[in-house]
Amino acid sequence: MESGIFVYLSSLISRASIYLAGVISANMQYGYTGMLNLGVAAFSMLGAYVTAILVTRFDADFLTTIIASIIVCVIVSIFIGLVSLRTKGDYFALVTLGFGYVLYSLFLNYQDEPINGALGIPSIRRPSFGDFILTRESFFFLCLGFLVILYFIANKILKSHYGTVLRSIRDNEDAARSLGKDADKYKLSIFVIGAVFAGLGGSMYSYWASYIDPGSFGIIDSLYIIFAVLIGGKGNLLGSVAGGFLFILLPEPLRFLNLPPNIIGGARQLILGVLLLLTILYRPDGIFKEKTKKFN
């Protein structure tokens, strides 16, 4: 029984850690820079499919899949960024939403190998380092380490001068430009960094789930990520962690109720919707409010 509980908890925390990669990505772009990216899940899909194809087709090891996912996400995000950043505000959100929908449709309707359309890609083994394949317990610790590394990198980025410029662009882009800051360059760079974070999360997800299909990366998943940012707190990395874990853990008790799957799905959406509504009404800045510097 204790072993079963550990397996369940480790799987749950692993999933939450992976999900947080997307939430941190969205917070860097939206919370710190004011760029509402509704295509976060699309980059997670890219990372997941790159990993799944390399593992199932070429028996690639963990480091190879990670590097490949980063390269693909960088290339695609530069292209999408150069197009979408020509727009601002709601139009930027619509362009990224369109990108997410187009990519989802492409993967869903491409029925041939190795994508397999709606059938997805099964039999994705756990990460390997050379001939060594991680056990379930080892993968749990890998996920925690993955989250710590991403959080550390994001924290270093956002607490630097670079992060200060991002906030200035969010608060008043015209003023930032008047001070000689190339806002377009900064916005493109954080868009690419966020895409890499989301892609790495997708890569880890494919290992965790051992099966992926386009349904795991739909438009609703991008919205859930944005909701987690709003609940945790925009412009606060700790808020990303809190919001992401809440989104994964809060509906979890529904699994232990003897309810049909369609009822559980609807109840989960209801719980998350109520949580978002309560946050907007009583904690509009999120669970963790953004820390602002005080100057005397």
XYZ file of C-alpha atoms in Angstrom:
296
model
C 0.000 0.000 0.000
C 2.783 2.436 0.922
C 4.496 1.703 -2.383
C 1.242 2.381 -4.249
C 0.796 5.698 -2.450
C 4.372 6.708 -3.261
C 3.886 5.828 -6.937
C 0.688 7.875 -7.084
C 2.166 10.898 -5.296
C 5.389 10.804 -7.295
C 3.408 10.625 -10.531
C 1.209 13.520 -9.425
C 4.122 15.731 -8.420
C 5.981 14.822 -11.604
C 2.993 15.917 -13.685
C 2.692 19.152 -11.706
C 6.400 19.880 -12.142
C 6.124 19.371 -15.899
C 3.010 21.573 -16.110
C 4.843 24.345 -14.299
C 7.263 24.731 -17.205
C 4.404 26.135 -19.278
C 3.144 28.315 -16.431
C 6.600 29.831 -15.840
C 6.897 30.409 -19.585
C 3.553 32.223 -19.717
C 4.362 34.302 -16.640
C 7.659 35.470 -18.118
C 5.864 36.564 -21.276
C 2.570 37.839 -19.864
C 3.253 38.650 -16.225
C 6.635 40.294 -16.730
C 6.407 41.604 -20.304
C 2.690 42.029 -20.966
C 2.638 39.646 -23.948
C -0.479 37.442 -23.801
C 0.660 34.291 -25.590
C -2.269 31.949 -26.212
C -0.071 29.449 -28.028
C 1.993 28.220 -25.079
C 0.624 24.691 -25.392
C 1.621 24.643 -29.074
C 5.285 24.900 -28.125
C 4.766 22.176 -25.528
C 3.361 20.081 -28.370
C 6.455 20.717 -30.471
C 8.763 19.604 -27.668
C 6.642 16.546 -26.951
C 6.483 15.373 -30.557
C 10.172 15.979 -31.226
C 10.986 13.873 -28.177
C 8.466 11.144 -28.983
C 9.651 10.789 -32.580
C 13.334 10.707 -31.645
C 12.760 8.127 -28.898
C 10.424 5.792 -30.790
C 12.118 6.071 -34.207
C 15.772 6.589 -33.410
C 16.079 5.346 -29.819
C 17.562 8.723 -28.839
C 18.766 9.330 -25.306
C 17.552 12.058 -22.955
C 20.153 14.733 -23.723
C 19.676 14.353 -27.473
C 15.920 14.825 -27.224
C 16.319 17.849 -24.955
C 18.769 19.553 -27.310
C 16.613 18.767 -30.339
C 13.495 20.130 -28.616
C 15.315 23.355 -27.768
C 16.559 23.806 -31.348
C 13.121 23.220 -32.891
C 11.381 25.545 -30.426
C 13.971 28.285 -31.009
C 13.593 28.120 -34.797
C 9.793 28.050 -34.773
C 9.462 30.721 -32.067
C 11.770 33.116 -33.945
C 9.608 32.776 -37.046
C 6.318 33.111 -35.152
C 7.745 35.912 -33.010
C 8.861 37.973 -35.995
C 5.342 37.699 -37.411
C 3.273 38.097 -34.240
C 5.321 40.896 -32.668
C 4.338 43.174 -35.543
C 1.020 43.365 -33.695
C 0.216 44.494 -30.160
C -2.256 43.795 -27.391
C -5.281 41.715 -28.364
C -3.981 41.218 -31.897
C -0.800 39.593 -30.590
C -2.934 37.230 -28.516
C -5.039 36.375 -31.586
C -1.977 35.656 -33.727
C -0.540 33.275 -31.142
C -3.972 31.692 -30.715
C -4.102 31.147 -34.473
C -0.633 29.605 -34.454
C -1.691 27.186 -31.726
C -4.822 26.195 -33.621
C -2.975 25.725 -36.929
C -0.285 23.551 -35.323
C -2.915 21.518 -33.467
C -4.847 20.968 -36.716
C -1.704 19.938 -38.599
C -0.768 17.287 -36.051
C -4.376 16.113 -35.764
C -4.920 15.684 -39.502
C -1.532 14.320 -40.526
C -2.404 10.626 -40.446
C 0.884 9.183 -41.722
C 3.930 8.096 -39.769
C 5.443 9.268 -37.511
C 2.694 11.724 -36.386
C -0.264 9.300 -36.714
C -2.902 12.029 -36.425
C -5.436 11.515 -33.632
C -3.924 8.101 -32.835
C -0.796 9.800 -31.502
C 2.516 8.183 -30.642
C 2.551 5.336 -28.091
C 5.287 3.360 -26.337
C 7.557 6.246 -25.381
C 10.022 4.807 -22.923
C 11.380 6.684 -19.945
C 14.510 8.856 -20.319
C 17.819 7.120 -20.891
C 21.422 8.159 -20.471
C 23.336 5.897 -22.786
C 22.314 2.363 -21.881
C 20.833 3.383 -18.523
C 17.033 3.846 -18.490
C 15.512 5.669 -15.530
C 13.138 3.862 -13.199
C 9.811 5.396 -12.188
C 11.318 6.628 -8.915
C 14.361 8.119 -10.660
C 12.122 9.931 -13.119
C 10.270 11.534 -10.207
C 13.516 13.083 -8.968
C 14.455 14.081 -12.510
C 11.174 16.024 -12.771
C 11.835 17.818 -9.487
C 15.359 18.655 -10.616
C 13.965 19.853 -13.945
C 11.581 22.223 -12.139
C 14.313 23.567 -9.841
C 16.635 24.255 -12.789
C 13.931 26.055 -14.799
C 12.909 28.105 -11.771
C 16.534 29.036 -11.046
C 17.171 30.094 -14.659
C 13.943 32.112 -14.844
C 14.680 33.766 -11.507
C 18.174 34.769 -12.643
C 16.824 36.158 -15.913
C 13.994 38.146 -14.382
C 16.042 39.594 -11.497
C 18.705 40.885 -13.845
C 18.802 44.179 -15.725
C 17.162 42.287 -18.580
C 14.147 41.542 -16.364
C 13.921 45.191 -15.311
C 13.729 46.215 -18.971
C 10.986 43.644 -19.555
C 8.916 45.206 -16.770
C 9.492 48.671 -18.184
C 8.234 47.492 -21.575
C 5.163 46.029 -19.912
C 4.407 49.189 -17.949
C 5.166 51.749 -20.662
C 6.683 50.555 -23.916
C 6.951 54.050 -25.391
C 8.900 55.265 -22.369
C 11.246 52.277 -22.619
C 11.875 53.053 -26.278
C 12.551 56.703 -25.476
C 15.330 55.537 -23.137
C 17.000 53.704 -26.008
C 15.719 50.197 -25.273
C 14.982 48.067 -28.326
C 11.588 46.781 -27.197
C 11.153 44.518 -30.218
C 14.447 42.759 -29.520
C 13.572 42.227 -25.865
C 10.076 40.965 -26.650
C 11.352 38.558 -29.298
C 14.029 37.211 -26.953
C 11.601 36.536 -24.081
C 9.173 34.989 -26.561
C 11.906 32.572 -27.643
C 12.974 31.848 -24.052
C 9.373 31.164 -23.048
C 8.901 28.883 -26.050
C 11.977 26.876 -25.020
C 10.639 26.510 -21.471
C 7.267 25.313 -22.773
C 8.941 22.953 -25.242
C 11.052 21.409 -22.491
C 7.900 20.893 -20.458
C 6.332 19.101 -23.431
C 9.422 16.957 -23.825
C 9.237 15.867 -20.190
C 5.492 15.280 -20.534
C 5.990 12.791 -23.364
C 8.343 10.812 -21.130
C 5.911 10.942 -18.228
C 2.787 9.973 -20.187
C 4.582 7.454 -22.495
C 1.891 8.380 -25.057
C 1.004 11.662 -26.698
C -1.660 12.885 -29.096
C -2.771 16.379 -30.202
C -5.643 16.360 -27.700
C -3.151 16.858 -24.874
C -2.104 20.256 -26.263
C -5.306 21.985 -27.329
C -6.308 25.630 -27.072
C -7.978 24.963 -23.722
C -4.615 23.881 -22.318
C -3.085 27.261 -23.216
C -6.007 28.945 -21.456
C -5.492 26.775 -18.368
C -1.856 27.867 -18.280
C -2.869 31.543 -18.416
C -5.467 30.918 -15.695
C -2.762 29.372 -13.502
C -0.655 32.511 -13.987
C -3.584 34.745 -12.979
C -4.372 32.646 -9.924
C -0.757 32.396 -8.754
C 0.076 36.018 -9.467
C 1.372 37.825 -12.543
C 4.967 38.980 -12.324
C 5.812 36.590 -9.487
C 7.620 33.298 -10.133
C 6.540 31.874 -6.796
C 3.009 32.588 -7.928
C 3.654 30.454 -11.016
C 4.550 27.522 -8.781
C 1.514 28.044 -6.538
C -0.910 28.478 -9.433
C 0.447 25.503 -11.340
C 0.290 23.150 -8.369
C -3.234 24.309 -7.494
C -4.434 23.633 -11.017
C -3.083 20.092 -10.892
C -3.789 19.164 -7.262
C -7.137 20.813 -6.484
C -9.337 18.655 -8.772
C -7.383 15.491 -7.909
C -9.803 14.193 -5.193
C -12.376 13.715 -7.963
C -10.396 10.650 -9.082
C -11.429 8.838 -5.901
C -15.142 9.377 -6.478
C -17.134 6.732 -8.298
C -18.198 9.060 -11.104
C -18.289 8.637 -14.901
C -15.272 10.146 -16.714
C -17.396 12.767 -18.489
C -18.780 13.956 -15.143
C -15.291 14.151 -13.661
C -14.100 16.236 -16.606
C -16.961 18.696 -16.221
C -16.508 18.860 -12.446
C -12.807 19.585 -12.896
C -13.549 22.496 -15.199
C -16.156 23.771 -12.743
C -13.695 23.672 -9.826
C -11.013 25.474 -11.801
C -13.536 28.051 -13.041
C -14.737 28.763 -9.510
C -11.127 29.062 -8.330
C -10.398 31.600 -11.056
C -13.559 33.565 -10.262
C -12.767 33.691 -6.537
C -9.241 34.827 -7.319
C -10.468 37.654 -9.548
C -13.002 38.779 -6.934
C -10.911 38.537 -3.778
C -7.277 38.356 -4.904
C -7.107 40.228 -8.227
C -3.305 40.312 -8.036
C -3.164 36.546 -7.466
C -2.084 34.495 -4.489
C 1.367 36.072 -4.561
C 1.371 39.740 -5.482
C 4.164 41.071 -7.640
C 7.023 42.496 -5.617
C 7.862 46.060 -6.521
C 11.105 47.851 -5.763
C 10.902 50.834 -3.459
C 13.134 53.832 -4.031
C 13.797 56.313 -1.250
